[in-house]
PDB file of C-alpha atoms in Angstrom:
ATOM      1  CA  MET A   1      -6.574 -10.698  86.958  1.00  0.00           C
ATOM      2  CA  ARG A   2      -8.705 -12.548  84.402  1.00  0.00           C
ATOM      3  CA  LEU A   3      -8.060  -9.678  81.958  1.00  0.00           C
ATOM      4  CA  PHE A   4      -4.308 -10.206  82.069  1.00  0.00           C
ATOM      5  CA  VAL A   5      -4.641 -13.972  81.940  1.00  0.00           C
ATOM      6  CA  SER A   6      -6.950 -13.607  78.946  1.00  0.00           C
ATOM      7  CA  PHE A   7      -4.533 -11.252  77.225  1.00  0.00           C
ATOM      8  CA  LEU A   8      -1.562 -13.565  77.796  1.00  0.00           C
ATOM      9  CA  LEU A   9      -3.459 -16.582  76.472  1.00  0.00           C
ATOM     10  CA  ILE A  10      -4.815 -14.799  73.412  1.00  0.00           C
ATOM     11  CA  ALA A  11      -1.516 -13.058  72.659  1.00  0.00           C
ATOM     12  CA  ALA A  12       0.260 -16.413  72.834  1.00  0.00           C
ATOM     13  CA  SER A  13      -2.197 -17.864  70.319  1.00  0.00           C
ATOM     14  CA  CYS A  14      -1.569 -14.909  67.990  1.00  0.00           C
ATOM     15  CA  PHE A  15       2.198 -15.382  68.292  1.00  0.00           C
ATOM     16  CA  THR A  16       1.885 -19.050  67.281  1.00  0.00           C
ATOM     17  CA  PRO A  17       1.992 -18.495  63.487  1.00  0.00           C
ATOM     18  CA  LEU A  18       5.138 -16.376  63.851  1.00  0.00           C
ATOM     19  CA  THR A  19       6.825 -19.016  66.001  1.00  0.00           C
ATOM     20  CA  LEU A  20       5.982 -21.839  63.621  1.00  0.00           C
ATOM     21  CA  ASN A  21       7.326 -19.851  60.663  1.00  0.00           C
ATOM     22  CA  ALA A  22      10.372 -18.331  62.344  1.00  0.00           C
ATOM     23  CA  GLN A  23      12.550 -18.922  59.274  1.00  0.00           C
ATOM     24  CA  SER A  24      10.173 -17.262  56.829  1.00  0.00           C
ATOM     25  CA  ASP A  25       9.172 -13.662  56.193  1.00  0.00           C
ATOM     26  CA  SER A  26       5.851 -14.752  54.687  1.00  0.00           C
ATOM     27  CA  ILE A  27       3.055 -16.688  56.382  1.00  0.00           C
ATOM     28  CA  PRO A  28       0.099 -18.165  54.483  1.00  0.00           C
ATOM     29  CA  LEU A  29      -3.164 -16.671  55.732  1.00  0.00           C
ATOM     30  CA  ASN A  30      -4.751 -20.109  56.096  1.00  0.00           C
ATOM     31  CA  LYS A  31      -1.992 -21.108  58.537  1.00  0.00           C
ATOM     32  CA  VAL A  32      -2.589 -17.975  60.592  1.00  0.00           C
ATOM     33  CA  ALA A  33      -6.311 -18.776  60.716  1.00  0.00           C
ATOM     34  CA  LEU A  34      -5.677 -22.447  61.533  1.00  0.00           C
ATOM     35  CA  TYR A  35      -2.998 -22.110  64.211  1.00  0.00           C
ATOM     36  CA  GLY A  36      -4.416 -18.900  65.645  1.00  0.00           C
ATOM     37  CA  GLY A  37      -7.917 -20.381  65.748  1.00  0.00           C
ATOM     38  CA  ILE A  38      -6.728 -23.532  67.491  1.00  0.00           C
ATOM     39  CA  GLY A  39      -4.721 -21.512  70.001  1.00  0.00           C
ATOM     40  CA  TYR A  40      -7.577 -19.113  70.696  1.00  0.00           C
ATOM     41  CA  THR A  41     -10.148 -21.890  71.104  1.00  0.00           C
ATOM     42  CA  ALA A  42      -7.852 -23.767  73.468  1.00  0.00           C
ATOM     43  CA  SER A  43      -7.145 -20.571  75.407  1.00  0.00           C
ATOM     44  CA  LEU A  44     -10.827 -19.696  75.752  1.00  0.00           C
ATOM     45  CA  THR A  45     -11.692 -23.241  76.805  1.00  0.00           C
ATOM     46  CA  ALA A  46      -8.943 -23.270  79.420  1.00  0.00           C
ATOM     47  CA  LEU A  47     -10.076 -19.896  80.734  1.00  0.00           C
ATOM     48  CA  SER A  48     -13.770 -20.853  80.897  1.00  0.00           C
ATOM     49  CA  VAL A  49     -12.988 -24.096  82.730  1.00  0.00           C
ATOM     50  CA  GLY A  50     -10.201 -22.826  84.970  1.00  0.00           C
ATOM     51  CA  TRP A  51     -11.544 -19.379  85.815  1.00  0.00           C
ATOM     52  CA  TYR A  52     -15.319 -19.635  85.554  1.00  0.00           C
ATOM     53  CA  GLY A  53     -15.805 -23.367  86.096  1.00  0.00           C
ATOM     54  CA  GLU A  54     -15.383 -23.278  89.868  1.00  0.00           C
ATOM     55  CA  ASN A  55     -18.504 -21.196  90.505  1.00  0.00           C
ATOM     56  CA  GLY A  56     -20.433 -22.250  87.422  1.00  0.00           C
ATOM     57  CA  PHE A  57     -22.703 -19.968  85.396  1.00  0.00           C
ATOM     58  CA  ASP A  58     -25.865 -18.022  86.162  1.00  0.00           C
ATOM     59  CA  ARG A  59     -28.368 -16.055  84.122  1.00  0.00           C
ATOM     60  CA  PHE A  60     -26.879 -13.323  81.931  1.00  0.00           C
ATOM     61  CA  LYS A  61     -26.709  -9.904  83.608  1.00  0.00           C
ATOM     62  CA  PHE A  62     -25.092  -6.507  83.163  1.00  0.00           C
ATOM     63  CA  PHE A  63     -22.733  -5.014  85.717  1.00  0.00           C
ATOM     64  CA  ASN A  64     -21.619  -1.392  86.033  1.00  0.00           C
ATOM     65  CA  ASP A  65     -18.091  -1.468  87.427  1.00  0.00           C
ATOM     66  CA  ASN A  66     -16.986   1.902  86.027  1.00  0.00           C
ATOM     67  CA  ALA A  67     -16.493   3.369  89.506  1.00  0.00           C
ATOM     68  CA  GLU A  68     -14.189   0.588  90.682  1.00  0.00           C
ATOM     69  CA  TRP A  69     -10.402   0.768  91.190  1.00  0.00           C
ATOM     70  CA  ASN A  70     -10.273   4.421  90.078  1.00  0.00           C
ATOM     71  CA  GLN A  71     -10.553   3.118  86.492  1.00  0.00           C
ATOM     72  CA  VAL A  72      -7.075   1.563  86.571  1.00  0.00           C
ATOM     73  CA  ASP A  73      -8.670  -1.713  85.473  1.00  0.00           C
ATOM     74  CA  LYS A  74     -10.176   0.029  82.442  1.00  0.00           C
ATOM     75  CA  LEU A  75      -6.725   1.146  81.330  1.00  0.00           C
ATOM     76  CA  GLY A  76      -5.730  -2.498  81.671  1.00  0.00           C
ATOM     77  CA  HIS A  77      -8.411  -3.374  79.125  1.00  0.00           C
ATOM     78  CA  ALA A  78      -7.198  -0.661  76.754  1.00  0.00           C
ATOM     79  CA  PHE A  79      -3.601  -1.833  77.155  1.00  0.00           C
ATOM     80  CA  GLY A  80      -4.617  -5.420  76.365  1.00  0.00           C
ATOM     81  CA  THR A  81      -6.416  -4.601  73.116  1.00  0.00           C
ATOM     82  CA  TYR A  82      -3.753  -2.082  72.057  1.00  0.00           C
ATOM     83  CA  GLN A  83      -1.034  -4.712  72.355  1.00  0.00           C
ATOM     84  CA  LEU A  84      -3.201  -7.426  70.812  1.00  0.00           C
ATOM     85  CA  THR A  85      -3.901  -5.168  67.816  1.00  0.00           C
ATOM     86  CA  ARG A  86      -0.172  -4.549  67.501  1.00  0.00           C
ATOM     87  CA  ILE A  87       0.617  -8.273  67.573  1.00  0.00           C
ATOM     88  CA  SER A  88      -2.203  -9.184  65.183  1.00  0.00           C
ATOM     89  CA  TYR A  89      -1.184  -6.474  62.724  1.00  0.00           C
ATOM     90  CA  ASP A  90       2.432  -7.624  62.647  1.00  0.00           C
ATOM     91  CA  VAL A  91       1.277 -11.213  62.051  1.00  0.00           C
ATOM     92  CA  LEU A  92      -1.271 -10.374  59.357  1.00  0.00           C
ATOM     93  CA  ARG A  93       1.184  -8.111  57.508  1.00  0.00           C
ATOM     94  CA  LYS A  94       3.237 -11.245  56.816  1.00  0.00           C
ATOM     95  CA  THR A  95       0.317 -12.832  54.984  1.00  0.00           C
ATOM     96  CA  GLU A  96      -1.061 -12.081  51.516  1.00  0.00           C
ATOM     97  CA  LEU A  97      -3.294  -9.336  52.951  1.00  0.00           C
ATOM     98  CA  THR A  98      -2.489  -5.739  52.082  1.00  0.00           C
ATOM     99  CA  ASP A  99      -1.324  -3.461  54.884  1.00  0.00           C
ATOM    100  CA  SER A 100      -4.693  -1.703  55.024  1.00  0.00           C
ATOM    101  CA  GLN A 101      -6.552  -5.016  55.156  1.00  0.00           C
ATOM    102  CA  ALA A 102      -4.213  -6.296  57.865  1.00  0.00           C
ATOM    103  CA  LEU A 103      -4.756  -3.119  59.877  1.00  0.00           C
ATOM    104  CA  LEU A 104      -8.555  -3.226  59.729  1.00  0.00           C
ATOM    105  CA  TRP A 105      -8.693  -6.944  60.475  1.00  0.00           C
ATOM    106  CA  SER A 106      -6.305  -6.662  63.419  1.00  0.00           C
ATOM    107  CA  ALA A 107      -8.246  -3.763  64.944  1.00  0.00           C
ATOM    108  CA  GLY A 108     -11.548  -5.584  64.627  1.00  0.00           C
ATOM    109  CA  LEU A 109     -10.214  -8.931  65.766  1.00  0.00           C
ATOM    110  CA  SER A 110      -8.580  -7.571  68.904  1.00  0.00           C
ATOM    111  CA  VAL A 111     -11.956  -6.313  70.152  1.00  0.00           C
ATOM    112  CA  ALA A 112     -13.833  -9.372  68.908  1.00  0.00           C
ATOM    113  CA  LEU A 113     -11.442 -11.807  70.604  1.00  0.00           C
ATOM    114  CA  PHE A 114     -12.139 -10.241  73.997  1.00  0.00           C
ATOM    115  CA  LEU A 115     -15.912 -10.154  73.479  1.00  0.00           C
ATOM    116  CA  PRO A 116     -16.512 -13.821  74.460  1.00  0.00           C
ATOM    117  CA  ILE A 117     -14.691 -13.161  77.730  1.00  0.00           C
ATOM    118  CA  GLU A 118     -17.027 -10.256  78.453  1.00  0.00           C
ATOM    119  CA  ILE A 119     -19.977 -12.533  77.648  1.00  0.00           C
ATOM    120  CA  LEU A 120     -18.621 -15.195  80.018  1.00  0.00           C
ATOM    121  CA  ASP A 121     -18.453 -12.451  82.654  1.00  0.00           C
ATOM    122  CA  GLY A 122     -22.115 -11.770  81.949  1.00  0.00           C
ATOM    123  CA  PHE A 123     -23.021 -15.341  82.864  1.00  0.00           C
ATOM    124  CA  SER A 124     -20.712 -15.481  85.879  1.00  0.00           C
ATOM    125  CA  PRO A 125     -22.380 -15.189  89.319  1.00  0.00           C
ATOM    126  CA  ASP A 126     -19.437 -13.075  90.518  1.00  0.00           C
ATOM    127  CA  TYR A 127     -19.301 -10.538  87.685  1.00  0.00           C
ATOM    128  CA  GLY A 128     -21.496  -9.305  84.848  1.00  0.00           C
ATOM    129  CA  PHE A 129     -21.276  -7.925  81.341  1.00  0.00           C
ATOM    130  CA  SER A 130     -19.569  -4.526  81.606  1.00  0.00           C
ATOM    131  CA  TYR A 131     -20.156  -1.949  78.877  1.00  0.00           C
ATOM    132  CA  GLY A 132     -17.286   0.039  80.369  1.00  0.00           C
ATOM    133  CA  ASP A 133     -14.919  -2.843  79.647  1.00  0.00           C
ATOM    134  CA  LEU A 134     -16.205  -2.995  76.080  1.00  0.00           C
ATOM    135  CA  ILE A 135     -15.581   0.733  75.566  1.00  0.00           C
ATOM    136  CA  ALA A 136     -12.085   0.424  77.028  1.00  0.00           C
ATOM    137  CA  ASN A 137     -11.346  -2.509  74.711  1.00  0.00           C
ATOM    138  CA  ALA A 138     -12.402  -0.446  71.702  1.00  0.00           C
ATOM    139  CA  ALA A 139     -10.324   2.522  72.896  1.00  0.00           C
ATOM    140  CA  GLY A 140      -7.129   0.470  73.026  1.00  0.00           C
ATOM    141  CA  SER A 141      -7.654  -0.915  69.554  1.00  0.00           C
ATOM    142  CA  GLY A 142      -8.642   2.542  68.307  1.00  0.00           C
ATOM    143  CA  LEU A 143      -5.423   4.071  69.630  1.00  0.00           C
ATOM    144  CA  PHE A 144      -3.392   1.722  67.455  1.00  0.00           C
ATOM    145  CA  LEU A 145      -5.681   2.012  64.435  1.00  0.00           C
ATOM    146  CA  GLY A 146      -5.837   5.815  64.552  1.00  0.00           C
ATOM    147  CA  GLN A 147      -2.076   6.251  64.593  1.00  0.00           C
ATOM    148  CA  GLU A 148      -1.530   3.879  61.698  1.00  0.00           C
ATOM    149  CA  LEU A 149      -4.143   5.721  59.651  1.00  0.00           C
ATOM    150  CA  LEU A 150      -2.683   9.117  60.573  1.00  0.00           C
ATOM    151  CA  TRP A 151       1.069   8.481  60.605  1.00  0.00           C
ATOM    152  CA  GLN A 152       1.598   4.905  59.355  1.00  0.00           C
ATOM    153  CA  GLU A 153       3.538   4.261  62.576  1.00  0.00           C
ATOM    154  CA  GLN A 154       3.072   4.164  66.346  1.00  0.00           C
ATOM    155  CA  ARG A 155       4.312   7.471  67.710  1.00  0.00           C
ATOM    156  CA  ILE A 156       2.441   7.057  71.006  1.00  0.00           C
ATOM    157  CA  LYS A 157       2.766   3.592  72.517  1.00  0.00           C
ATOM    158  CA  MET A 158       0.786   2.214  75.418  1.00  0.00           C
ATOM    159  CA  LYS A 159       2.950   0.540  78.077  1.00  0.00           C
ATOM    160  CA  PHE A 160       2.690  -1.069  81.491  1.00  0.00           C
ATOM    161  CA  SER A 161       4.780  -1.068  84.660  1.00  0.00           C
ATOM    162  CA  PHE A 162       4.405  -2.611  88.084  1.00  0.00           C
ATOM    163  CA  HIS A 163       5.854  -2.325  91.590  1.00  0.00           C
ATOM    164  CA  GLN A 164       4.913  -4.266  94.704  1.00  0.00           C
ATOM    165  CA  THR A 165       2.871  -2.529  97.399  1.00  0.00           C
ATOM    166  CA  SER A 166       2.034  -3.232 101.025  1.00  0.00           C
ATOM    167  CA  TYR A 167      -1.707  -3.373 100.312  1.00  0.00           C
ATOM    168  CA  ALA A 168      -1.512  -6.876  98.876  1.00  0.00           C
ATOM    169  CA  ASN A 169      -0.570  -8.146 102.337  1.00  0.00           C
ATOM    170  CA  ILE A 170      -3.832  -6.751 103.740  1.00  0.00           C
ATOM    171  CA  ARG A 171      -6.092  -8.656 101.336  1.00  0.00           C
ATOM    172  CA  PRO A 172      -3.905 -11.262  99.605  1.00  0.00           C
ATOM    173  CA  GLU A 173      -6.934 -13.268  98.477  1.00  0.00           C
ATOM    174  CA  LEU A 174      -7.999 -10.270  96.358  1.00  0.00           C
ATOM    175  CA  LEU A 175      -4.717  -8.492  95.589  1.00  0.00           C
ATOM    176  CA  GLY A 176      -2.393 -11.474  95.292  1.00  0.00           C
ATOM    177  CA  GLU A 177      -0.463 -13.843  97.509  1.00  0.00           C
ATOM    178  CA  ASN A 178       2.835 -13.766  95.595  1.00  0.00           C
ATOM    179  CA  PHE A 179       4.636 -11.544  93.113  1.00  0.00           C
ATOM    180  CA  LEU A 180       3.103 -13.011  89.967  1.00  0.00           C
ATOM    181  CA  GLN A 181      -0.423 -12.823  91.359  1.00  0.00           C
ATOM    182  CA  GLN A 182       0.180  -9.256  92.514  1.00  0.00           C
ATOM    183  CA  VAL A 183       1.325  -8.204  89.034  1.00  0.00           C
ATOM    184  CA  LEU A 184      -2.026  -9.427  87.767  1.00  0.00           C
ATOM    185  CA  LYS A 185      -4.303  -8.411  90.649  1.00  0.00           C
ATOM    186  CA  ASP A 186      -2.871  -5.499  92.687  1.00  0.00           C
ATOM    187  CA  TYR A 187      -4.065  -2.351  90.929  1.00  0.00           C
ATOM    188  CA  ASN A 188      -2.144  -0.233  93.442  1.00  0.00           C
ATOM    189  CA  GLY A 189       1.113  -1.318  91.836  1.00  0.00           C
ATOM    190  CA  GLN A 190       0.013  -1.055  88.212  1.00  0.00           C
ATOM    191  CA  THR A 191       0.817   2.040  86.164  1.00  0.00           C
ATOM    192  CA  TYR A 192      -0.266   2.560  82.569  1.00  0.00           C
ATOM    193  CA  TRP A 193       1.706   4.844  80.281  1.00  0.00           C
ATOM    194  CA  LEU A 194       1.509   6.679  76.999  1.00  0.00           C
ATOM    195  CA  SER A 195       5.070   6.749  75.705  1.00  0.00           C
ATOM    196  CA  PHE A 196       5.703   9.542  73.191  1.00  0.00           C
ATOM    197  CA  ASP A 197       8.340   8.892  70.532  1.00  0.00           C
ATOM    198  CA  ILE A 198       9.723  12.423  70.325  1.00  0.00           C
ATOM    199  CA  TYR A 199      12.061  11.668  67.426  1.00  0.00           C
ATOM    200  CA  SER A 200       9.127  10.516  65.257  1.00  0.00           C
ATOM    201  CA  PHE A 201       7.610  13.998  65.609  1.00  0.00           C
ATOM    202  CA  MET A 202      10.940  15.725  64.820  1.00  0.00           C
ATOM    203  CA  LYS A 203      12.774  13.430  62.404  1.00  0.00           C
ATOM    204  CA  LYS A 204      15.168  16.117  61.244  1.00  0.00           C
ATOM    205  CA  SER A 205      16.320  16.823  64.783  1.00  0.00           C
ATOM    206  CA  SER A 206      19.198  15.242  66.684  1.00  0.00           C
ATOM    207  CA  PHE A 207      16.908  14.047  69.492  1.00  0.00           C
ATOM    208  CA  PRO A 208      17.928  10.494  70.520  1.00  0.00           C
ATOM    209  CA  LYS A 209      15.739   7.920  68.777  1.00  0.00           C
ATOM    210  CA  TRP A 210      15.752   5.591  71.765  1.00  0.00           C
ATOM    211  CA  LEU A 211      14.580   8.195  74.315  1.00  0.00           C
ATOM    212  CA  ASN A 212      10.855   8.836  74.834  1.00  0.00           C
ATOM    213  CA  LEU A 213       8.784  10.998  77.153  1.00  0.00           C
ATOM    214  CA  ALA A 214       6.012   9.163  78.966  1.00  0.00           C
ATOM    215  CA  ALA A 215       2.834  10.176  80.796  1.00  0.00           C
ATOM    216  CA  GLY A 216       1.497   7.656  83.309  1.00  0.00           C
ATOM    217  CA  TYR A 217      -1.573   7.033  85.416  1.00  0.00           C
ATOM    218  CA  GLY A 218      -2.149   4.895  88.511  1.00  0.00           C
ATOM    219  CA  ALA A 219      -3.906   4.969  91.870  1.00  0.00           C
ATOM    220  CA  ASN A 220      -3.039   4.050  95.443  1.00  0.00           C
ATOM    221  CA  GLU A 221      -4.575   2.941  98.754  1.00  0.00           C
ATOM    222  CA  MET A 222      -7.169   0.761  97.029  1.00  0.00           C
ATOM    223  CA  VAL A 223      -7.811  -2.188  99.321  1.00  0.00           C
ATOM    224  CA  TYR A 224     -11.425  -2.456  98.152  1.00  0.00           C
ATOM    225  CA  ALA A 225     -12.783  -1.923  94.644  1.00  0.00           C
ATOM    226  CA  ARG A 226     -15.199   0.883  95.494  1.00  0.00           C
ATOM    227  CA  GLU A 227     -14.422   4.044  97.400  1.00  0.00           C
ATOM    228  CA  ASN A 228     -17.311   3.707  99.863  1.00  0.00           C
ATOM    229  CA  GLU A 229     -15.933   0.325 100.931  1.00  0.00           C
ATOM    230  CA  ASN A 230     -12.460   1.819 101.188  1.00  0.00           C
ATOM    231  CA  ASN A 231     -13.693   4.672 103.342  1.00  0.00           C
ATOM    232  CA  ALA A 232     -15.704   2.357 105.585  1.00  0.00           C
ATOM    233  CA  ASN A 233     -12.538   0.391 106.309  1.00  0.00           C
ATOM    234  CA  GLY A 234     -10.319   3.421 106.954  1.00  0.00           C
ATOM    235  CA  TYR A 235      -8.700   3.798 103.509  1.00  0.00           C
ATOM    236  CA  SER A 236      -8.865   6.743 101.130  1.00  0.00           C
ATOM    237  CA  SER A 237      -7.699   6.049  97.589  1.00  0.00           C
ATOM    238  CA  TYR A 238      -6.124   8.701  95.401  1.00  0.00           C
ATOM    239  CA  ARG A 239      -5.030   9.069  91.795  1.00  0.00           C
ATOM    240  CA  GLN A 240      -1.414   9.399  90.698  1.00  0.00           C
ATOM    241  CA  TYR A 241      -0.129  11.070  87.540  1.00  0.00           C
ATOM    242  CA  TYR A 242       3.399  10.672  86.221  1.00  0.00           C
ATOM    243  CA  LEU A 243       5.738  12.347  83.768  1.00  0.00           C
ATOM    244  CA  GLY A 244       8.979  10.577  83.035  1.00  0.00           C
ATOM    245  CA  LEU A 245      11.536   9.224  80.605  1.00  0.00           C
ATOM    246  CA  ASP A 246      11.167   5.992  78.675  1.00  0.00           C
ATOM    247  CA  PHE A 247      13.162   3.829  76.285  1.00  0.00           C
ATOM    248  CA  ASP A 248      12.125   2.824  72.766  1.00  0.00           C
ATOM    249  CA  PHE A 249      13.495  -0.596  71.830  1.00  0.00           C
ATOM    250  CA  SER A 250      11.989  -0.583  68.339  1.00  0.00           C
ATOM    251  CA  TYR A 251      14.961   1.410  67.026  1.00  0.00           C
ATOM    252  CA  ILE A 252      17.470  -1.297  67.941  1.00  0.00           C
ATOM    253  CA  GLN A 253      18.510  -3.105  64.757  1.00  0.00           C
ATOM    254  CA  THR A 254      19.368  -6.801  64.840  1.00  0.00           C
ATOM    255  CA  ASP A 255      19.246  -9.801  62.492  1.00  0.00           C
ATOM    256  CA  LYS A 256      18.770 -12.265  65.344  1.00  0.00           C
ATOM    257  CA  ARG A 257      15.133 -13.362  65.464  1.00  0.00           C
ATOM    258  CA  TRP A 258      15.263 -14.389  69.115  1.00  0.00           C
ATOM    259  CA  LEU A 259      16.556 -10.925  70.041  1.00  0.00           C
ATOM    260  CA  LYS A 260      13.886  -9.258  67.910  1.00  0.00           C
ATOM    261  CA  THR A 261      11.256 -11.196  69.855  1.00  0.00           C
ATOM    262  CA  ILE A 262      12.734 -10.132  73.198  1.00  0.00           C
ATOM    263  CA  LEU A 263      12.881  -6.478  72.109  1.00  0.00           C
ATOM    264  CA  TYR A 264       9.328  -6.689  70.757  1.00  0.00           C
ATOM    265  CA  ILE A 265       8.012  -7.885  74.106  1.00  0.00           C
ATOM    266  CA  ALA A 266      10.234  -5.477  76.058  1.00  0.00           C
ATOM    267  CA  ASP A 267       8.674  -2.568  74.148  1.00  0.00           C
ATOM    268  CA  MET A 268       5.344  -3.319  75.881  1.00  0.00           C
ATOM    269  CA  ILE A 269       6.879  -2.482  79.261  1.00  0.00           C
ATOM    270  CA  LYS A 270       7.758   0.872  80.811  1.00  0.00           C
ATOM    271  CA  TRP A 271      11.182   0.203  82.310  1.00  0.00           C
ATOM    272  CA  PRO A 272      12.556   1.990  85.425  1.00  0.00           C
ATOM    273  CA  ALA A 273      13.566   5.573  84.668  1.00  0.00           C
ATOM    274  CA  PRO A 274      13.414   9.044  86.286  1.00  0.00           C
ATOM    275  CA  ALA A 275       9.862  10.338  86.770  1.00  0.00           C
ATOM    276  CA  LEU A 276       7.808  12.991  88.541  1.00  0.00           C
ATOM    277  CA  GLU A 277       4.687  11.940  90.441  1.00  0.00           C
ATOM    278  CA  ILE A 278       1.762  14.308  90.928  1.00  0.00           C
ATOM    279  CA  SER A 279      -0.926  13.319  93.441  1.00  0.00           C
ATOM    280  CA  LYS A 280      -2.668  14.583  96.577  1.00  0.00           C
ATOM    281  CA  ASN A 281       0.813  14.504  98.112  1.00  0.00           C
ATOM    282  CA  TRP A 282       1.818  17.218  95.661  1.00  0.00           C
ATOM    283  CA  VAL A 283       4.907  16.522  93.541  1.00  0.00           C
ATOM    284  CA  LYS A 284       7.415  13.792  94.248  1.00  0.00           C
ATOM    285  CA  GLY A 285      10.520  12.870  92.283  1.00  0.00           C
ATOM    286  CA  HIS A 286      11.582   9.274  91.590  1.00  0.00           C
ATOM    287  CA  LEU A 287      15.107   8.476  90.425  1.00  0.00           C
ATOM    288  CA  LEU A 288      13.949   5.129  89.004  1.00  0.00           C
ATOM    289  CA  TYR A 289      10.183   4.722  88.939  1.00  0.00           C
ATOM    290  CA  HIS A 290       8.647   1.494  87.672  1.00  0.00           C
TER     291      HIS A 290
END
């Protein structure tokens, strides 16, 4: 949950310069640094007090959580830094930086902005510094950076979807007591996607620009983080792979800034669409999977 909260807080601070300059296509770099820095500092302070303050801090330690949650949480880290790199790049491109400078700065900043949170985890009595989280953070940023260097556009976008599950009712204190908490905490309902913009690979074709193919990953029956705990309590988690359709909102043209913002945010989400699920239960079709 703290990952998503961190991402929302940091992303909001990165959006601040755009919001304050909504009527301009150019943003001075010093304003980005000032407003973004204030927003980030406030966000990190709020997170350290609100999330970590209750249990205080302990000596710094490392924690290997790579085997937990069937790595769904690691994809959450990659998703967070991918989207943060995307937001940062679009902000910095409006400054006096060149596109290449904006790209390199956004990729580096997206990883760096999450690093203090990992360090806070290291001092937390409940967690620890996870090198797996750090690698996942770098992978998300690298996915954005690599595509811009190769194609100068995002042909493969990372997206997120969620559906409620019955497992949250078993351990609501861990998996969430209401819908919003469950979106953040119930890994059983989270699915992470790579959405392939088919038209961008075949620009001379008549393939619909707005229609993508998406490959997704999730896991189910995870009431406890580790499989040995799951098994001891009568649960057996399993991985789920998906292949489905997706929608690309970046091709919708509009002059309305408020609508551009809505479409920009909507393009982070994998919306309900037909999909095939492959798991230990073989193959299952979904008319509208989300």
